[in-house]
Short mmCIF file of C-alpha atoms and ligand atoms in Angstrom, two decimals:
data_model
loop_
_atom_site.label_atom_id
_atom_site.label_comp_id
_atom_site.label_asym_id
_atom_site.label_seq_id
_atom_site.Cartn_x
_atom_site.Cartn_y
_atom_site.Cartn_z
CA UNK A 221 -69.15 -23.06 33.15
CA UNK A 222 -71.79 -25.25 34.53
CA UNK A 223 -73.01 -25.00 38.04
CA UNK A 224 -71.09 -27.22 39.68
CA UNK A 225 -67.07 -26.94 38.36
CA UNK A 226 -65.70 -24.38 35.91
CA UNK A 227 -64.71 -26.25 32.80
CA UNK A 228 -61.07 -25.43 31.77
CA UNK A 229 -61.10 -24.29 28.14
CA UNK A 230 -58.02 -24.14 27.89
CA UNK A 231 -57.27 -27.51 29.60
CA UNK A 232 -55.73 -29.69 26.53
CA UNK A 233 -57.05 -33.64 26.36
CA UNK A 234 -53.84 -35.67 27.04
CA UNK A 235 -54.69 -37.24 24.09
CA UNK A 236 -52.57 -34.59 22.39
CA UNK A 237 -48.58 -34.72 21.57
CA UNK A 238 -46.07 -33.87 20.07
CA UNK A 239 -44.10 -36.06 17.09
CA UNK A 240 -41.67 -36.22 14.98
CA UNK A 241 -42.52 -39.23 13.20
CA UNK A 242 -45.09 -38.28 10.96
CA UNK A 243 -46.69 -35.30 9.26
CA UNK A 244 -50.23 -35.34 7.76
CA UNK A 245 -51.60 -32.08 5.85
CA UNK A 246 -55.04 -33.30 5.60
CA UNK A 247 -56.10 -30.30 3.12
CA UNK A 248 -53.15 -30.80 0.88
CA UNK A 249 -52.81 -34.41 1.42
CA UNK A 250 -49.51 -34.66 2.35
CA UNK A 251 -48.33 -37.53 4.45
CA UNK A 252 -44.54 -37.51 5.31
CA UNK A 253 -42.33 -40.07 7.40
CA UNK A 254 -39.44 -38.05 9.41
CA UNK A 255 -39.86 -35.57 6.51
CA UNK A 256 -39.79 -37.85 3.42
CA UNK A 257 -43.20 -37.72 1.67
CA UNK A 258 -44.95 -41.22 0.87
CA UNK A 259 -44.25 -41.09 -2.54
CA UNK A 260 -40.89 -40.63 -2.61
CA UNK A 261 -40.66 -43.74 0.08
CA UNK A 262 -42.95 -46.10 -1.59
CA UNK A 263 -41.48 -45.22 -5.06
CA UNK A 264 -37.54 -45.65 -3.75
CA UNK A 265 -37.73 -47.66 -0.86
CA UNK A 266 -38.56 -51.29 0.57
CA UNK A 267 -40.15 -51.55 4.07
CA UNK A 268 -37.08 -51.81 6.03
CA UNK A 269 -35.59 -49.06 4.92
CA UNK A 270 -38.97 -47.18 5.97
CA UNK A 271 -39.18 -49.33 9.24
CA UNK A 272 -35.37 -48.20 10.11
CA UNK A 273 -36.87 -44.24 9.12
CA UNK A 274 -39.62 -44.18 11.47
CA UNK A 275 -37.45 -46.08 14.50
CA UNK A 276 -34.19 -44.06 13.91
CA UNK A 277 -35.42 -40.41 12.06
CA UNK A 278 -32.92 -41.46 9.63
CA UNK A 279 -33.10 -43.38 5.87
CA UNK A 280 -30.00 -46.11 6.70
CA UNK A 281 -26.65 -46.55 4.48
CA UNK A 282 -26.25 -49.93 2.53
CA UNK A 283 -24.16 -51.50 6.13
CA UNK A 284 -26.70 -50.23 8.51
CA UNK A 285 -29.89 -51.29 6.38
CA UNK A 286 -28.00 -54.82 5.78
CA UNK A 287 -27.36 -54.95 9.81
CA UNK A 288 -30.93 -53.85 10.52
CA UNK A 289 -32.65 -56.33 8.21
CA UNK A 290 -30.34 -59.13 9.89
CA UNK A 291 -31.15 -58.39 13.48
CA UNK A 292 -34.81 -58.12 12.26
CA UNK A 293 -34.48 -61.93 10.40
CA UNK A 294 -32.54 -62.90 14.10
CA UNK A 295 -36.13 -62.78 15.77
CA UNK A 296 -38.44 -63.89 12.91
CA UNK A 297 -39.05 -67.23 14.74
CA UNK A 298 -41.02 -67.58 18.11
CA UNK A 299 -40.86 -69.29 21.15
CA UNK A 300 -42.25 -72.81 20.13
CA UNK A 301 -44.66 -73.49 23.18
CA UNK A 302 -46.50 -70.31 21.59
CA UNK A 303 -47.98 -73.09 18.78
CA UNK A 304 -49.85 -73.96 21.61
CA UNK A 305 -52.06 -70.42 22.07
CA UNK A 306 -53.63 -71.53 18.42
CA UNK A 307 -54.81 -74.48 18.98
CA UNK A 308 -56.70 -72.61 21.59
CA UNK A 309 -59.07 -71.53 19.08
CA UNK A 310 -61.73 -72.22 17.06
CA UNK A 311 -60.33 -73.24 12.94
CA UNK A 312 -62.89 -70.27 12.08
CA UNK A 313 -61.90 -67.70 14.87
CA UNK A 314 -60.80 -64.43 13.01
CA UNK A 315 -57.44 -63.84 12.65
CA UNK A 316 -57.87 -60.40 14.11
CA UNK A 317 -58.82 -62.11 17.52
CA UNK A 318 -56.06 -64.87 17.15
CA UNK A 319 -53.51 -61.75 16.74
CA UNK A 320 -54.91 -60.05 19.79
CA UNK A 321 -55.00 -62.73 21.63
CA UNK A 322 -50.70 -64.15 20.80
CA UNK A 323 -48.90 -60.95 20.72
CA UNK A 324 -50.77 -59.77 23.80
CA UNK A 325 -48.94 -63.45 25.06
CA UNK A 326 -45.90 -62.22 23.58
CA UNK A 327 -45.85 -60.20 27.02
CA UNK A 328 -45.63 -63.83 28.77
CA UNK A 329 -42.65 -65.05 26.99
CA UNK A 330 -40.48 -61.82 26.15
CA UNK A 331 -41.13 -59.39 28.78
CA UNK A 332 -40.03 -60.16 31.91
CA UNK A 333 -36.51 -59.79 31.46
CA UNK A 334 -36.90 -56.68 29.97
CA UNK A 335 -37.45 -52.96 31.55
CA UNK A 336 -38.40 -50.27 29.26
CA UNK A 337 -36.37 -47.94 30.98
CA UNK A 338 -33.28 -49.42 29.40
CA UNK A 339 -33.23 -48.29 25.63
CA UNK A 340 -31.67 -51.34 24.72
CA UNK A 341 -34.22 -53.80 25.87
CA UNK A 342 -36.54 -51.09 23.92
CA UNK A 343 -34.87 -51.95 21.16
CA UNK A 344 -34.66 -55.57 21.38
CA UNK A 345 -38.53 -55.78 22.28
CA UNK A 346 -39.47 -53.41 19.32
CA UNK A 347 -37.41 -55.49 16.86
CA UNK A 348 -38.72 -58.85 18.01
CA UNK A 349 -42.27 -57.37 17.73
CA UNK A 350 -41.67 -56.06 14.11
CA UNK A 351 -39.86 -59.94 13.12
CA UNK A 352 -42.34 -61.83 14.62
CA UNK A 353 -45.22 -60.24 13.58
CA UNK A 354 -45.12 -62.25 9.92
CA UNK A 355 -44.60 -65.28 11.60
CA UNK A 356 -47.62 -65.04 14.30
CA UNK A 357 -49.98 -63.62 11.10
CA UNK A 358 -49.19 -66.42 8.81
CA UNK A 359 -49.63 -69.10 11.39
CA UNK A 360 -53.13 -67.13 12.15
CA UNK A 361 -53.84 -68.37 8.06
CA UNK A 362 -52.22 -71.83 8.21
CA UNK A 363 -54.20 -72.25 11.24
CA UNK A 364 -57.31 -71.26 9.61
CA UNK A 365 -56.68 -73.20 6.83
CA UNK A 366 -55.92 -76.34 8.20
CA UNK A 367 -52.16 -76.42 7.06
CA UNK A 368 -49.13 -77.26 9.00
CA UNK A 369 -46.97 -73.89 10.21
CA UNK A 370 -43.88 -72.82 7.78
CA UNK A 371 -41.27 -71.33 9.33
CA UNK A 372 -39.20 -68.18 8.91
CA UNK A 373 -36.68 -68.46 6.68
CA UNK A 374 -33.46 -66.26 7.00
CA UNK A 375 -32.53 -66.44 3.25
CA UNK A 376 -35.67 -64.90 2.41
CA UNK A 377 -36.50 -60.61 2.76
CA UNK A 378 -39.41 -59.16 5.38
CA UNK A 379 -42.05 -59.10 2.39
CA UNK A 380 -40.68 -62.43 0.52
CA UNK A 381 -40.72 -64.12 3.99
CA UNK A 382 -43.91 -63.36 4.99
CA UNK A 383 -45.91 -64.43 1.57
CA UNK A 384 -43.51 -67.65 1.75
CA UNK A 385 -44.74 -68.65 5.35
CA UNK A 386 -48.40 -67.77 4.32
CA UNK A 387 -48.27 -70.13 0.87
CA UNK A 388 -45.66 -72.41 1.05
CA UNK A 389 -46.27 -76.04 2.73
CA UNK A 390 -43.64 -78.55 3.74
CA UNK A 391 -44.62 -80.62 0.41
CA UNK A 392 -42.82 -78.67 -1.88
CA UNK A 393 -40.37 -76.15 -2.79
CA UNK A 394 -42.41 -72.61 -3.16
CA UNK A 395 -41.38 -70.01 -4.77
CA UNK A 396 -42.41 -66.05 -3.96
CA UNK A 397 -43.31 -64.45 -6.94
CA UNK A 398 -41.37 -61.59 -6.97
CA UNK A 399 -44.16 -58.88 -8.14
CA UNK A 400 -46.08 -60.27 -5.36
CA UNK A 401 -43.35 -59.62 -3.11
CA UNK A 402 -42.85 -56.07 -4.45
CA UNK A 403 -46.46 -55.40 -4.39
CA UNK A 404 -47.18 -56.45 -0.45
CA UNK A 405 -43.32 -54.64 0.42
CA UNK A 406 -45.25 -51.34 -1.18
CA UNK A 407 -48.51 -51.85 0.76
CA UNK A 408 -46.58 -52.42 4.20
CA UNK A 409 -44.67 -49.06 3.11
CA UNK A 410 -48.45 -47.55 2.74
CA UNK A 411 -49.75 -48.43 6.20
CA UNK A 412 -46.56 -48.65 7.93
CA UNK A 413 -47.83 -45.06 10.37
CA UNK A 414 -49.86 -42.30 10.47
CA UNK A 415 -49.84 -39.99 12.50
CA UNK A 416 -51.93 -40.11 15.91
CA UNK A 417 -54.69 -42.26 14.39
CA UNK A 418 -56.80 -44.14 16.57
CA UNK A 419 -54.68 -47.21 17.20
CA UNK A 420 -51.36 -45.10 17.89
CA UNK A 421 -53.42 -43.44 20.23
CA UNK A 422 -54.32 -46.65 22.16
CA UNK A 423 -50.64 -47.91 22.05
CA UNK A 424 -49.26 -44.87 23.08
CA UNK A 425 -52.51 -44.57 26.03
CA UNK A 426 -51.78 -47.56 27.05
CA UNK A 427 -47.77 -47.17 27.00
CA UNK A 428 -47.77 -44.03 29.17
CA UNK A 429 -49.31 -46.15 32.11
CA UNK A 430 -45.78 -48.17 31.65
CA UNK A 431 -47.68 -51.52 30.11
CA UNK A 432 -44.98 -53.92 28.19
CA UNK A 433 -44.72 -52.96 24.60
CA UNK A 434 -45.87 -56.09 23.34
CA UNK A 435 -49.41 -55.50 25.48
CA UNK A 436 -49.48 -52.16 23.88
CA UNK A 437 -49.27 -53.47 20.70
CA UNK A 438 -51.65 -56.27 21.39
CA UNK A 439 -53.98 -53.11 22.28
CA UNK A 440 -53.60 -51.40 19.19
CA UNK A 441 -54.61 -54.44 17.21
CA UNK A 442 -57.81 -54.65 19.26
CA UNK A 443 -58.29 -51.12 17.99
CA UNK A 444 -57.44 -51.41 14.49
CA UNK A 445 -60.01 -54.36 13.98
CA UNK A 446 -62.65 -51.84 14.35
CA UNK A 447 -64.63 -51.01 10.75
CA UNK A 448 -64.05 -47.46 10.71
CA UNK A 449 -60.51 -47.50 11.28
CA UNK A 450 -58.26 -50.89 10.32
CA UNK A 451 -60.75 -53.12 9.26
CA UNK A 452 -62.17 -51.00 6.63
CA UNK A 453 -60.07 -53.27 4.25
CA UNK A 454 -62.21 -56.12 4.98
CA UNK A 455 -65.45 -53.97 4.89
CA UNK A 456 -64.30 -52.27 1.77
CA UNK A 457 -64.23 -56.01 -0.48
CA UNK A 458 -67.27 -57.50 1.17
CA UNK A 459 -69.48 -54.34 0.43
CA UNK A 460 -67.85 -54.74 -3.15
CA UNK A 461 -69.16 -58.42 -3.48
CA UNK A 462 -72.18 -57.44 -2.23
CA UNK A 463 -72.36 -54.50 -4.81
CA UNK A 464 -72.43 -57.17 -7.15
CA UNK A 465 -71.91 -55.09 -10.29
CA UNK A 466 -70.89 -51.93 -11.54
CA UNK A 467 -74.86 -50.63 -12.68
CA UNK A 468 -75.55 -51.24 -9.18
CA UNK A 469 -73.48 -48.84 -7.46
CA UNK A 470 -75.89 -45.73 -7.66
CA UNK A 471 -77.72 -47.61 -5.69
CA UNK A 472 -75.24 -47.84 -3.15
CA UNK A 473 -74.07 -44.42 -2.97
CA UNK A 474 -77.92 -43.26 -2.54
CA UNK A 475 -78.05 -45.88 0.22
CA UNK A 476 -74.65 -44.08 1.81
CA UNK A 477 -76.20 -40.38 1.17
CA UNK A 478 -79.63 -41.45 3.48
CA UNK A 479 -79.03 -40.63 7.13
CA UNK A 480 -81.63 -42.68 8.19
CA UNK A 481 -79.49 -45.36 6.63
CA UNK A 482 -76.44 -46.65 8.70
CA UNK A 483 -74.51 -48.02 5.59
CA UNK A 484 -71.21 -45.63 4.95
CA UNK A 485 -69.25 -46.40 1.89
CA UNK A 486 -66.41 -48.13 3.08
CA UNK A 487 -62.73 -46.70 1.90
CA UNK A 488 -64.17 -43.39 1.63
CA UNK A 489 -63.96 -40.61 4.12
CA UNK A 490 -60.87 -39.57 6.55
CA UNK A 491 -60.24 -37.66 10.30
CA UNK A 492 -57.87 -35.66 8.42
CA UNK A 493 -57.70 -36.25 4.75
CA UNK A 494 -60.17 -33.67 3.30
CA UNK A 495 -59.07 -33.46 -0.15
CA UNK A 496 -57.22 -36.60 -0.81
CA UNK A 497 -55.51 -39.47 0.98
CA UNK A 498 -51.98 -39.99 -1.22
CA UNK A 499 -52.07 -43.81 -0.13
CA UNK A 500 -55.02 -44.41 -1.57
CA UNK A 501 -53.97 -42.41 -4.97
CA UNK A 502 -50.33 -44.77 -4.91
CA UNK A 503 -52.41 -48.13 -4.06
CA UNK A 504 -54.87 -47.26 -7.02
CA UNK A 505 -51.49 -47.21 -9.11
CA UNK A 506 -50.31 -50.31 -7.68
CA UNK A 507 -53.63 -52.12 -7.95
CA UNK A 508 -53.25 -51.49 -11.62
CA UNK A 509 -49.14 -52.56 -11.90
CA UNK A 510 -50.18 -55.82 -9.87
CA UNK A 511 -53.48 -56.93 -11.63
CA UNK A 512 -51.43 -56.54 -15.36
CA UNK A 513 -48.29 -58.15 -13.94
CA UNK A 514 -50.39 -60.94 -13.00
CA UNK A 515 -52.25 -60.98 -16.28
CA UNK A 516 -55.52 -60.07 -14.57
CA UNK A 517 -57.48 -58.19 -17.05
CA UNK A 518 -61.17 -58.80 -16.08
CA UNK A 519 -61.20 -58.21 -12.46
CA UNK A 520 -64.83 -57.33 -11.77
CA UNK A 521 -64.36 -55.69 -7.78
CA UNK A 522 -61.61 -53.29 -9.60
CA UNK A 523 -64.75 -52.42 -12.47
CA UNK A 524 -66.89 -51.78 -9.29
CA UNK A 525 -64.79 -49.94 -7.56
CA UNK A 526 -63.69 -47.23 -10.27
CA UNK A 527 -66.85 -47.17 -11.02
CA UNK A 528 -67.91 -46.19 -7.10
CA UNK A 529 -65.30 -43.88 -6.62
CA UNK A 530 -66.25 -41.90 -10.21
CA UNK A 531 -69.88 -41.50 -8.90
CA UNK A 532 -68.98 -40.47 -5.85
CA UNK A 533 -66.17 -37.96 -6.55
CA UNK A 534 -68.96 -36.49 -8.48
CA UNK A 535 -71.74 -36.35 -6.45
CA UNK A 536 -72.55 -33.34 -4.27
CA UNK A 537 -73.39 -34.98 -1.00
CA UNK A 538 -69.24 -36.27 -1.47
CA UNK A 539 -68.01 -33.00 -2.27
CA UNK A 540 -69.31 -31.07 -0.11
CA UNK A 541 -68.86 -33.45 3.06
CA UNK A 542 -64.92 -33.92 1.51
CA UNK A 543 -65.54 -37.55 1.56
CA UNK A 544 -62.86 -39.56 -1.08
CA UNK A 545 -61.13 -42.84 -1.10
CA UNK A 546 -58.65 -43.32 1.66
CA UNK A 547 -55.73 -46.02 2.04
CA UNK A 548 -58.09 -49.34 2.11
CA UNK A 549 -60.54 -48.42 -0.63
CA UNK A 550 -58.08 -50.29 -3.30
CA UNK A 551 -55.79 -52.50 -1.01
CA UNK A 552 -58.11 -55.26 -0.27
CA UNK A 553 -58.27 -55.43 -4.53
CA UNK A 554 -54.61 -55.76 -4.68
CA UNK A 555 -54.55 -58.22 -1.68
CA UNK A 556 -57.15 -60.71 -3.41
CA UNK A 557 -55.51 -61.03 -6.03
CA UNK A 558 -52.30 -62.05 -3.85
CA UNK A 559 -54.39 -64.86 -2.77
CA UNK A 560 -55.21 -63.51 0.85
CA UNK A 561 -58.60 -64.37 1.77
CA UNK A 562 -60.46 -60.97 2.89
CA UNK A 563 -60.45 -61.81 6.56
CA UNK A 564 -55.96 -61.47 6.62
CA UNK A 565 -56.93 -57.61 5.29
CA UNK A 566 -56.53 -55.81 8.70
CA UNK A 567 -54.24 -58.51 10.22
CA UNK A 568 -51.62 -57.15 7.23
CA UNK A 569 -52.60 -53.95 8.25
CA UNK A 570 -51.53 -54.74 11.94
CA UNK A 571 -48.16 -55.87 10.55
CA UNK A 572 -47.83 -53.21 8.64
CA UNK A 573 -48.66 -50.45 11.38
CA UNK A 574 -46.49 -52.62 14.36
CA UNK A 575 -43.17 -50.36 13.13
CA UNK A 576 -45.23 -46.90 13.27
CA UNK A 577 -46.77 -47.61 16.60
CA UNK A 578 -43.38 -48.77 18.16
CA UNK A 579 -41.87 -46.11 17.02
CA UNK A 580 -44.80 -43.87 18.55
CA UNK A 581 -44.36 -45.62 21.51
CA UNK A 582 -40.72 -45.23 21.93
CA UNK A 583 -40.82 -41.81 21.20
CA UNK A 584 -43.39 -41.12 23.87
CA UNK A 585 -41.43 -43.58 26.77
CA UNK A 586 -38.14 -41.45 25.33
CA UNK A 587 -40.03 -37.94 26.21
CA UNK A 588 -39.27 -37.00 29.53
CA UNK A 589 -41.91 -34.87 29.97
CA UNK A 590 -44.16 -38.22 29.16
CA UNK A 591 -46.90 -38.51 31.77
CA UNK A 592 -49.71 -40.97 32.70
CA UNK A 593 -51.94 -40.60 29.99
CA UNK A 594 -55.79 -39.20 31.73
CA UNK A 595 -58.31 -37.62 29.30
CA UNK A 596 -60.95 -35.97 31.09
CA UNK A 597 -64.61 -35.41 30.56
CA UNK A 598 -67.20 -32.75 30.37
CA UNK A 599 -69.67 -33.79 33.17
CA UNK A 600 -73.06 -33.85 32.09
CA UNK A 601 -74.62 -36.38 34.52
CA UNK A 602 -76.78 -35.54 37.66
CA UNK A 603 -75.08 -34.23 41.12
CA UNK A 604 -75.94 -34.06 44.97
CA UNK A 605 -78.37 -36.28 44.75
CA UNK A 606 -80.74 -37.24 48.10
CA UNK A 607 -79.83 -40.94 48.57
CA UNK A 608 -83.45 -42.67 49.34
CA UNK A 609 -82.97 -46.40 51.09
CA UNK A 610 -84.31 -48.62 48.79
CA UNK A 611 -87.12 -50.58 51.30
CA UNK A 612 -88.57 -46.40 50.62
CA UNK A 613 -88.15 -46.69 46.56
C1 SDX B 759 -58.29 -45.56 8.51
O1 SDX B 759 -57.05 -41.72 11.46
C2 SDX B 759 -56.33 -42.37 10.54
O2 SDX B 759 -55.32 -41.91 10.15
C3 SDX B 759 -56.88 -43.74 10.16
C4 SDX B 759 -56.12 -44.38 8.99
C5 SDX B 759 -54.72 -44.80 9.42
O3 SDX B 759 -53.85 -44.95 8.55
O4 SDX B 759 -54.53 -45.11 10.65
O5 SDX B 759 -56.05 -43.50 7.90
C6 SDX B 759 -56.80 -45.68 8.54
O6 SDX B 759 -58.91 -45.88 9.50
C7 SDX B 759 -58.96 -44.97 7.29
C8 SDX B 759 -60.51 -44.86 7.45
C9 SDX B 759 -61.09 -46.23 7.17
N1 SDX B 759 -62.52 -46.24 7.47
C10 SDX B 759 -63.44 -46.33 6.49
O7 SDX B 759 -63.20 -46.33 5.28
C11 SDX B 759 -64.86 -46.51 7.00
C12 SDX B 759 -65.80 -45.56 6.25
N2 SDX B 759 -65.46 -44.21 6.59
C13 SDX B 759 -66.12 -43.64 7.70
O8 SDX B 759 -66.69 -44.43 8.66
C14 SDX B 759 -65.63 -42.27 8.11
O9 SDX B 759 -65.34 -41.56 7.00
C15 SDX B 759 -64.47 -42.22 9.07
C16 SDX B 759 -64.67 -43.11 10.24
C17 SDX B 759 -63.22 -42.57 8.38
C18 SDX B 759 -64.42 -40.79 9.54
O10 SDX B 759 -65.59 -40.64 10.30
P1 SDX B 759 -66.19 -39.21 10.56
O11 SDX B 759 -65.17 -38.38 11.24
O12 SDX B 759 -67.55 -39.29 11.18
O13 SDX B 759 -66.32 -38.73 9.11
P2 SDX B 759 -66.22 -37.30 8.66
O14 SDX B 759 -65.97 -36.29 9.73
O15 SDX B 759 -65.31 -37.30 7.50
O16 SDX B 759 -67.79 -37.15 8.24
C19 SDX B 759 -68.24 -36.05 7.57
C20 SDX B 759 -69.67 -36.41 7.19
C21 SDX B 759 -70.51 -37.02 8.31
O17 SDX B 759 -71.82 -36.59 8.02
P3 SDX B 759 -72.48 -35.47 9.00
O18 SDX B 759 -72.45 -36.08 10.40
O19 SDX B 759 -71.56 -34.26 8.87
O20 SDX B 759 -73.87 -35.29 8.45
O21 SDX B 759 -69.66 -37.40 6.13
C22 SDX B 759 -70.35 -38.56 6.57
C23 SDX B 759 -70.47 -38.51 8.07
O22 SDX B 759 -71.67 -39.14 8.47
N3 SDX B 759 -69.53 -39.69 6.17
C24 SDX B 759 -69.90 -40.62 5.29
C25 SDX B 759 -68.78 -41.46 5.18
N4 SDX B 759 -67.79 -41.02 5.95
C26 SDX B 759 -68.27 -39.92 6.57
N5 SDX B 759 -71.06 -40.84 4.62
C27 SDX B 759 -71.06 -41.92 3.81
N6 SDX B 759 -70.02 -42.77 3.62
C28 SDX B 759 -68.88 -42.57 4.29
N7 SDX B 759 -67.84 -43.39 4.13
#
C-alpha cells in the first residue's frame, strides 16, 4: 500500500493462463505435449505427428496424419509477388529481420478474407503459417546467399522439404540425406512449444487484442530473436568459436561467475528448468547420432562444449544458482554440421515454435473467457506534481 492507490495483491498479471498444451516441471524436468513427455515424442514421432498433437490434443491415426501432412504440403508455396519483400533487403540483412519483416506481410496477402471468429479460417490460416514457414526461411538463405529460390516440392516430407529448398539449386538433381532429414525432423520436435515462454506470451498478448494470426506470429519472431530467449542458438556457437579451445574454457566460466562481467554462458540457465532441461539431454544424444552418421569424428565446438558443460556442472557458483544446459546449448552443433550457417539458428527455431504458438493462440481465441490482454504496473514514479510554466523554469 503506497500513499496514493492500494496495490491489489491478489490482483493476477494477465500475463497468466491456463493450457492444455504443454506441461513443464521445471524441478523434475519434465516437459510434456497434451500429456506425452518429449521423449517419448521425439523418440516415436516425426514433426507432424507432434504438430497435429499440439493443434488437435490428439496423436493422429495413419488417414488423419496422411490428410494432415497433405493439407500442410497444399500451402507450402506462397503468393509469388511476396519474392518481391526480399529483394527489399540488404544480401547481409539477418534472416531473423527478413522473417519478421515477410510473415508479418503474410497479414497483407492471407488475411483479409479471413475472420478469426470462424474456426475454419483459424484453421486454414494456422496451416498456411506452419507450410509456409520452410519456404519463407529458406528463401531468407538463398537470398543471403546469392542463389536463385527452390520451390516446395509436394513429393518431398515437412523436414526433407525444407533442407531440399535450403540446398538444392535448379542445376542439379539434390538429394536430402536422409539422417539429415531425421536429425532436423527431431530438432523441430525439440522446439516445436513450451509452455508460456516469452514468445508464446507475445503471440498470445498480441492475439487477445484480435491482431491476424500471421501478425502475431510475425511478433513472436521479433521476440524469439532476442539472446536470452531464441537466439541463444546463435550466441551459443559464436561464444564457442570464440572459446577457441577446450583449455580455454575455465576461463570462460570465471568470466560468466564475475558479476561485474556481463558475459552469461550461453545455453545454460532456464525460467523454469532448475535441474535439467530434457531437450537439451535428447539434442546432446542426437548431436552425437548425427556427427557419427556423418563420419564427423573431430568436431572441435562439440570438444568445447562437453568440456564447458563438465566444468560447469561442477562448479559451485552453477550448482547452487541451478544453472545447466538448456535446449540450444547443443543444437547449433548439430545444425553446423547440417550445413546451416549460424545466423539460420533461431530462424529454425521460429519454424519450429510457429505450430506451438498457433496452437497457443488458438487455444486462447477458443477460450471464451479470453479477454484483452492488460498487465498492470506497480507505480513507483512521482504524483501531484505543481506544474511550473516553463518561461519560470
Ligand atoms: C530459451 O522460457 C522458455 O521456455 C524459453 C525456452 C523455450 O523453449 O521457449 O526454453 C528457450 O529461451 C532457453 C534459454 C536460452 N537463453 C540462454 O541460453 C541465454 C543464457 N541464459 C541466461 O541469459 C538466463 O539463464 C536466462 C535468460 C535463460 C534466464 O535468466 P534469469 O531468469 O535471469 O536466470 P536465472 O533466474 O536462472 O538466474 C539465476 C542466477 C542469476 O544470478 P543472480 O541475479 O541470482 O545473482 O544465475 C545467473 C543470473 O545472473 N545466470 C547466469 C546464467 N544464467 C543465469 N550466470 C551465468 N551464465 C548464465 N547463462
Amino acid at each position: 500500500d503506497t500513499d496514493h492507490f492500494t496495490y491489489d495483491p491478489g490482483f493476477t498479471s494477465t500475463g497468466s493462463c491456463e493450457s492444455k498444451i504443454s506441461f513443464i516441471d521445471g524441478d523434475k524436468g519434465i516437459l510434456q505435449h497434451r500429456g506425452y513427455s518429449i521423449e517419448d515424442l521425439a523418440e516415436n514421432c516425426d514433426f507432424m505427428e507432434v504438430a497435429y498433437l499440439l493443434l488437435k490434443g490428439e496423436l493422429p491415426n495413419m488417414e488423419e496424419k496422411s490428410k494432415f501432412e497433405n493439407d500442410i504440403t497444399m500451402h507450402t508455396m506462397v503468393h509469388e509477388q511476396l519474392h518481391k519483400f526480399f529483394d527489399g533487403f540488404r544480401r547481409d540483412a539477418h534472416p531473423m529481420a527478413i522473417m519478421v519483416g515477410v510473415v508479418g506481410a503474410l497479414s497483407a496477402f492471407y488475411h483479409d478474407s479471413l475472420d478469426i471468429n470462424d474456426p475454419h479460417h483459424r484453421m486454414v490460416s494456422s496451416y498456411r503459417l506452419i507450410a509456409k514457414m520452410p519456404t519463407i526461411a529458406a528463401w531468407a538463405y538463398k537470398y543471403s546467399v546469392g542463389q536463385p529460390f527452390m520451390y516446395p516440392r509436394n513429393d518431398l516430407r515437412y523436414a526433407e522439404d525444407f533442407l531440399h529448398m535450403m540446398f538444392a539449386t535448379p542445376c542439379e538433381e539434390y538429394k536430402v540425406n536422409p539422417v539429415l532429414a531425421k536429425a532436423m525432423d527431431r530438432i523441430l520436435i525439440l522446439h516445436a512449444d513450451h509452455e508460456q515462454n516469452a514468445s508464446t506470451s507475445t503471440v498470445r498478448l498480441a492475439g487477445s487484442s484480435g491482431a491476424n494470426p500471421f501478425a502475431c506470429i510475425a511478433a513472436g519472431i521479433a521476440c524469439l530473436w532476442g539472446p536470452a530467449h531464441g537466439g541463444a542458438n546463435e550466441a551459443v556457437l559464436n561464444m564457442l568459436q570464440e572459446i577457441g579451445t577446450a583449455d580455454r574454457v575455465g576461463e570462460f566460466v570465471a568470466k560468466a561467475k564475475d558479476k561485474n562481467d556481463p558475459f552469461r554462458l550461453m545455453g545454460f540457465g532456464h525460467r523454469v528448468y532448475k535441474n535439467f532441461d530434457p531437450r537439451a539431454k535428447i539434442m546432446a544424444k542426437t548431436c552425437h547420432e548425427v556427427l557419427g552418421e556423418l563420419g564427423i569424428k573431430d568436431e572441435p565446438l562439440l570438444d568445447i562444449a562437453m568440456q564447458l558443460e563438465k566444468i560447469a556442472l561442477e562448479d559451485d557458483y552453477f550448482i547452487e544458482k541451478k544453472l545447466y544446459p538448456n535446449v540450444d546449448f547443443y543444437s547449433g552443433i548439430i545444425l553446423k554440421a547440417m550445413g546451416i550457417p549460424t545466423s539460420m539458428f533461431t530462424v529454425l527455431f521460429a519454424l519450429a515454435r510457429t505450430t506451438g504458438w498457433i496452437a497457443q493462440w488458438q487455444e486462447m481465441i477458443e477460450d471464451p473467457s479470453q479477454r484483452i490482454g492488460r498487465p498492470r504496473q506497480l507505480y513507483t514514479g512521482d504524483v501531484d506534481r505543481k506544474f511550473v510554466p516553463l518561461h519560470q523554469r
